[in-house]
Structure formats: structure tokens, C-alpha cells
mmCIF file of C-alpha atoms and ligand atoms in Angstrom:
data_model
loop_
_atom_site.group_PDB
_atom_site.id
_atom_site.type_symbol
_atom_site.label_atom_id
_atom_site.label_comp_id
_atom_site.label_asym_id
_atom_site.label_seq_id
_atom_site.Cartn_x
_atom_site.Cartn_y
_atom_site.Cartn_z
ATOM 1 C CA UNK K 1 1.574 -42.929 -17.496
ATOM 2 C CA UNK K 2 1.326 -39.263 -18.913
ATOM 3 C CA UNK K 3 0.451 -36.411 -16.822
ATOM 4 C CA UNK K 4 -2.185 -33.866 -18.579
ATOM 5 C CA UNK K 5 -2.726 -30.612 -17.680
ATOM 6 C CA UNK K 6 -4.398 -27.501 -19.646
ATOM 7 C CA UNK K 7 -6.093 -24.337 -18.729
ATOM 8 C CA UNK K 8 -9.385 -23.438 -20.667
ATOM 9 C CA UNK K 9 -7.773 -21.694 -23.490
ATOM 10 C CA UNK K 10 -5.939 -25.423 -23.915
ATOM 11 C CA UNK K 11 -9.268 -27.279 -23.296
ATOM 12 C CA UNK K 12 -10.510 -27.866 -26.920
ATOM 13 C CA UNK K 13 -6.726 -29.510 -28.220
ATOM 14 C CA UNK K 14 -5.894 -31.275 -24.937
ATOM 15 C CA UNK K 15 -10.002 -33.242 -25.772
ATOM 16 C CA UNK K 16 -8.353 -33.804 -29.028
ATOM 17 C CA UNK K 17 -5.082 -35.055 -27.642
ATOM 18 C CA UNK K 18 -6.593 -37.327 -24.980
ATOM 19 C CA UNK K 19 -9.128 -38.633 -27.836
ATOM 20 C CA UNK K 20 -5.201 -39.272 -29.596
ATOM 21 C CA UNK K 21 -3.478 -41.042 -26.646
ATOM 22 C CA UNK K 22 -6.919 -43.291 -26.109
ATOM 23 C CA UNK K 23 -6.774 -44.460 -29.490
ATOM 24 C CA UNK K 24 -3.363 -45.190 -29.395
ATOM 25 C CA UNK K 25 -3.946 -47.272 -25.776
ATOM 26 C CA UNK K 26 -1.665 -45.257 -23.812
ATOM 27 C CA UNK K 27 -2.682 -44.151 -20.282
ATOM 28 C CA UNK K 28 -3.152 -40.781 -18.776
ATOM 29 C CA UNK K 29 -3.627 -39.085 -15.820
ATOM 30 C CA UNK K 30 -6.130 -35.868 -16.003
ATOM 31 C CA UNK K 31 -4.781 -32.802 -13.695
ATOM 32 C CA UNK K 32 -7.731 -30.523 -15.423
ATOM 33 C CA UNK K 33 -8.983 -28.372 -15.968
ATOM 34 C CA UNK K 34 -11.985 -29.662 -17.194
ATOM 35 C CA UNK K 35 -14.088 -27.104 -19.295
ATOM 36 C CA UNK K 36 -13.873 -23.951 -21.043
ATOM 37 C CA UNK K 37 -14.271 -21.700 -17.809
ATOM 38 C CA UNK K 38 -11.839 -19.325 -17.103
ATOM 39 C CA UNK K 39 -9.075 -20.660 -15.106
ATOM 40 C CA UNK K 40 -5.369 -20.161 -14.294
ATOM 41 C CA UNK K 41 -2.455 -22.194 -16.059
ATOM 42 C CA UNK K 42 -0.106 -22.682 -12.989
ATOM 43 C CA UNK K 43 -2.285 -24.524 -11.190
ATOM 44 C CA UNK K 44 -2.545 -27.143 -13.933
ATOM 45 C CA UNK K 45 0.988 -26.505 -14.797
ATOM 46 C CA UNK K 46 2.270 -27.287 -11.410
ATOM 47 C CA UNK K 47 -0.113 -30.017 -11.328
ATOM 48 C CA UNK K 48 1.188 -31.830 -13.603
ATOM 49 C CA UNK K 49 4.436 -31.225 -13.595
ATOM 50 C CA UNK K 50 4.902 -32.146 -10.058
ATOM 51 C CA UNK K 51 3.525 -36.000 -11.107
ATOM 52 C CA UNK K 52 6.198 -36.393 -13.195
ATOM 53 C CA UNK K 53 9.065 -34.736 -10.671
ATOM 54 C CA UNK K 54 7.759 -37.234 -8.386
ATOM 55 C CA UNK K 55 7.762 -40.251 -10.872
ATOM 56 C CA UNK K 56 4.021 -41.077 -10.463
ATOM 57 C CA UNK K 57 4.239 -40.319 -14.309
ATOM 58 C CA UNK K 58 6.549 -40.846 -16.634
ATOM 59 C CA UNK K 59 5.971 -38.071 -19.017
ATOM 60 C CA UNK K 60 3.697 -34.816 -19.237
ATOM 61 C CA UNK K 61 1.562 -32.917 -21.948
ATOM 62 C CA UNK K 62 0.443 -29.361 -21.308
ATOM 63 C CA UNK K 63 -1.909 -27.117 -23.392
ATOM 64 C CA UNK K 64 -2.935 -23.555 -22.731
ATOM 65 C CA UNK K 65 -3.097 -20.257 -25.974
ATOM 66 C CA UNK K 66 -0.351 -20.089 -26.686
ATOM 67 C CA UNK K 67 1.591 -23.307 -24.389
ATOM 68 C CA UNK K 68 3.957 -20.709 -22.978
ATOM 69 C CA UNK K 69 2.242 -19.383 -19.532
ATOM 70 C CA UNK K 70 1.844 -23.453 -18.659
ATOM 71 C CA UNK K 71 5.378 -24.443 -19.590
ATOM 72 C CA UNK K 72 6.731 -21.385 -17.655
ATOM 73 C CA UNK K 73 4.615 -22.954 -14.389
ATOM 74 C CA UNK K 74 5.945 -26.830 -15.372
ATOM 75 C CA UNK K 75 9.439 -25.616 -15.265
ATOM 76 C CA UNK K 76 9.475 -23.803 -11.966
ATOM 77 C CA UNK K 77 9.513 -27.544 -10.411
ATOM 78 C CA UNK K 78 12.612 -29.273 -9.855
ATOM 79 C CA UNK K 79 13.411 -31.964 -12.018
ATOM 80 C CA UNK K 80 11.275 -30.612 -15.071
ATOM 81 C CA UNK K 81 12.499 -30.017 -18.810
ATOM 82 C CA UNK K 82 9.329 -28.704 -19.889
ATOM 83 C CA UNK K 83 9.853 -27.832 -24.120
ATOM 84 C CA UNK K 84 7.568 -25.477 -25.617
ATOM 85 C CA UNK K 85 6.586 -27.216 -29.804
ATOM 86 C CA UNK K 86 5.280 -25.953 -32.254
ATOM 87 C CA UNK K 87 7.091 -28.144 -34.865
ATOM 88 C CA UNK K 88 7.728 -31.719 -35.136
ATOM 89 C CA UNK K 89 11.604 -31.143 -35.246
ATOM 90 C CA UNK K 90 11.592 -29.480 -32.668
ATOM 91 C CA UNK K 91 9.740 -32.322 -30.434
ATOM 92 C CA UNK K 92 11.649 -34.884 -31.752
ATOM 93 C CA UNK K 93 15.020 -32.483 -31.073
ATOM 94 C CA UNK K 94 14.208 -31.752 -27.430
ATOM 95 C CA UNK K 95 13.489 -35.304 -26.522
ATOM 96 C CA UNK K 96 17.767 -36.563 -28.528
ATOM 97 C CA UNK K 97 19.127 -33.822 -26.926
ATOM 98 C CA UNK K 98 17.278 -32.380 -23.956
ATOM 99 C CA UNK K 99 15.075 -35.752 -22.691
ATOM 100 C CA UNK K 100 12.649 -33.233 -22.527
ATOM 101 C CA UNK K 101 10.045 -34.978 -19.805
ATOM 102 C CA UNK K 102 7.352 -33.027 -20.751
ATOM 103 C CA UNK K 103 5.860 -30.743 -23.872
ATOM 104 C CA UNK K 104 3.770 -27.779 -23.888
ATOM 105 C CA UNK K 105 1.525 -26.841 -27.326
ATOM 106 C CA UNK K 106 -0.761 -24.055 -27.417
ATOM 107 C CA UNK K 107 -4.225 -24.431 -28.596
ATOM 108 C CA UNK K 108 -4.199 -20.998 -30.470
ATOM 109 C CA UNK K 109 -1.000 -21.331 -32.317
ATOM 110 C CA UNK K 110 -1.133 -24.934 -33.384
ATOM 111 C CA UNK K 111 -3.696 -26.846 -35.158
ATOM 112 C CA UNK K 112 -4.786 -30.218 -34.148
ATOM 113 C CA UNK K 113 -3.442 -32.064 -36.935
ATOM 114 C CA UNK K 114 -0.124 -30.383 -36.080
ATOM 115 C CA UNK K 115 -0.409 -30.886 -32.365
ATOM 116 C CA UNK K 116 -0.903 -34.728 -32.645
ATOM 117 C CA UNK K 117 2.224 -35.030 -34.961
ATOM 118 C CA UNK K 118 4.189 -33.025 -32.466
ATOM 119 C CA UNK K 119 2.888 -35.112 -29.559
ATOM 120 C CA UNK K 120 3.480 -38.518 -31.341
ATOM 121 C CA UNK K 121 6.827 -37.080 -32.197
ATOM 122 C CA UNK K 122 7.138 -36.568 -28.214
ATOM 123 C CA UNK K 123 6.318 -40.051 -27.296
ATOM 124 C CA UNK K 124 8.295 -41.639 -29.746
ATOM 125 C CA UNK K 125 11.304 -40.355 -29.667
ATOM 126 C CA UNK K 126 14.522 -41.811 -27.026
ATOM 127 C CA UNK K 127 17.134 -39.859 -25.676
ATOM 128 C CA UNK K 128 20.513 -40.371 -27.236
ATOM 129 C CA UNK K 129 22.789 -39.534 -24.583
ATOM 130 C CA UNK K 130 26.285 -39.216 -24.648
ATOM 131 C CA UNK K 131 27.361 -35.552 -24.925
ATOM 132 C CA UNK K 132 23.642 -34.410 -24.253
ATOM 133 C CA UNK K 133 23.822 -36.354 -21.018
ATOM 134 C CA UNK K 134 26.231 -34.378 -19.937
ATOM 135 C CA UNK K 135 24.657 -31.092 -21.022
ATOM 136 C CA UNK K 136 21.193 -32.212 -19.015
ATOM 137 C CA UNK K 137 22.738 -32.555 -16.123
ATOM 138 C CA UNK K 138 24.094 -29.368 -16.649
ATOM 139 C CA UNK K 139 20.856 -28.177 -16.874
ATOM 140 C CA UNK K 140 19.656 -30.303 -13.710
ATOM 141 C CA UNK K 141 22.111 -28.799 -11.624
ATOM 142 C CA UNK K 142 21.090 -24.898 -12.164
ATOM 143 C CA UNK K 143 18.680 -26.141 -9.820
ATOM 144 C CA UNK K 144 21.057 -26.559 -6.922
ATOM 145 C CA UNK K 145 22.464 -23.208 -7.388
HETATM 146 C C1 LIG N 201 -5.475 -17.440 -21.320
HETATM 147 O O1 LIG N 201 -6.240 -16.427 -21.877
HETATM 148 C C2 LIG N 201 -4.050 -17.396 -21.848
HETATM 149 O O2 LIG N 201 -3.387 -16.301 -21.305
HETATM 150 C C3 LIG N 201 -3.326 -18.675 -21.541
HETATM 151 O O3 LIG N 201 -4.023 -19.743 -22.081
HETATM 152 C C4 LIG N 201 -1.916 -18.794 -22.061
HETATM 153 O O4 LIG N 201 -1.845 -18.455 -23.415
HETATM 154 C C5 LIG N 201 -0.877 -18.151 -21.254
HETATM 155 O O5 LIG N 201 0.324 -18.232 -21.520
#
């Protein structure tokens, strides 16, 4: 299950994306927002973000302008590794090294070719562990500090 959450600047990719994961038969669930209205990114941020800290999903997809005000709000909750792409390299790098458990794009930066390479890239991709595991945890346990 992927967690989906976008603010209105995000709106027009994430219709693209979800258009995407349909055709590809993979399930969602929708945290909003829902339209082109004005809204504010944390709350859809934290929305989704918190389904996949609590394991009701298994990964997340964020879209806002520019991806970086929602992936700021995903990775203020504890057990996120929210990675900001704009590349494919750098989706497929941050799920290998970082297990990255969710992705931000933005809608003004990226096109929607782009974006659906990046996410596919995303979905695809394993961990590798070994050393990275390591680092992760690392990572996970800035939290406790
Ligand atoms: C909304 O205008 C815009 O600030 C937002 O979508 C995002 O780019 C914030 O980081």
C-alpha cells in the first residue's frame, strides 16, 4: 500500500502519478489534498508520512512546487527517510543506500514524464544492506537523541 499526499501546488503531478500507479495495479491510499485550492503541505506531509511510520503503508509519495516544504513535514516523524528526486539516480540511490520509505517530487521542477521514471525507479528498487544498514540505523537513531 502507498501513502499519497500533495498540497495544491502538487495536485496536477500527484493526478498523473495516481493515473501511473493505477495502471500499473498497485494500491494507494489518498491523504489529499484533493484540488487546486490553496492548502498547506504539512498537513498532507504528516499525513502521510505518519501511515507509513505506523506500517498501515508500506511506502509513501509526496508532491508539492517544488517537493521540499512536504518532505521537510514527512521527515519530522519518527521512523521516516523521506528523499527529495529530481533524478532517476538519485531515486534508485536513496532506496540501495538509504531504504528511503518515502519520495518527495515537486510539480514545478519536474515534468511528468520525469516524475513517473523517478517514481518507478522508487518502487523498484531493494535495499542492499550491508554497510548501508548500518549507516540507516545510524540515521534512525538521531531520533533518540
Ligand atoms: C506552495 O505555493 C508552495 O510553497 C509549496 O507547494 C511548496 O513548494 C513548498 O515547499
Amino acid at each position: 500500500m502507498i501513502a499519497l499526499g500533495c498540497d495544491h501546488g502538487g495536485y496536477p503531478l500527484m493526478k498523473e502519478i495516481i493515473a501511473h500507479l493505477e495502471s500499473r495495479g498497485l494500491e494507494y491510499k489518498n491523504f489529499g489534498t484533493f484540488s487546486e485550492e490553496s492548502c498547506d503541505y504539512p498537513i498532507f506531509g504528516e499525513a502521510a508520512a505518519r501511515a507509513v511510520a505506523d506500517g498501515s503503508c508500506d511506502r509513501g509519495i509526496l508532491v508539492c512546487g517544488t517537493g521540499i516544504g512536504i518532505s521537510i513535514s514527512a521527515n519530522k516523524v519518527k521512523g521516516i527517510r523521506c528523499a527529495l528526486c529530481g533524478d532517476c539516480f538519485s531515486a534508485e540511490m536513496t532506496r540501495r543506500h538509504n531504504d528511503a520509505n518515502m519520495i518527495a517530487l515537486g510539480a514545478r521542477v519536474v515534468g511528468a514524464g520525469l516524475a513517473l521514471k523517478i517514481v518507478d525507479a522508487f518502487l523498484d528498487t531493494p535495499f542492499e544492506g550491508g554497510r548501508h544498514e548500518r549507516r540507516v540505523n545510524m540515521l534512525m537513531e538521531i531520533e533518540n537523541k
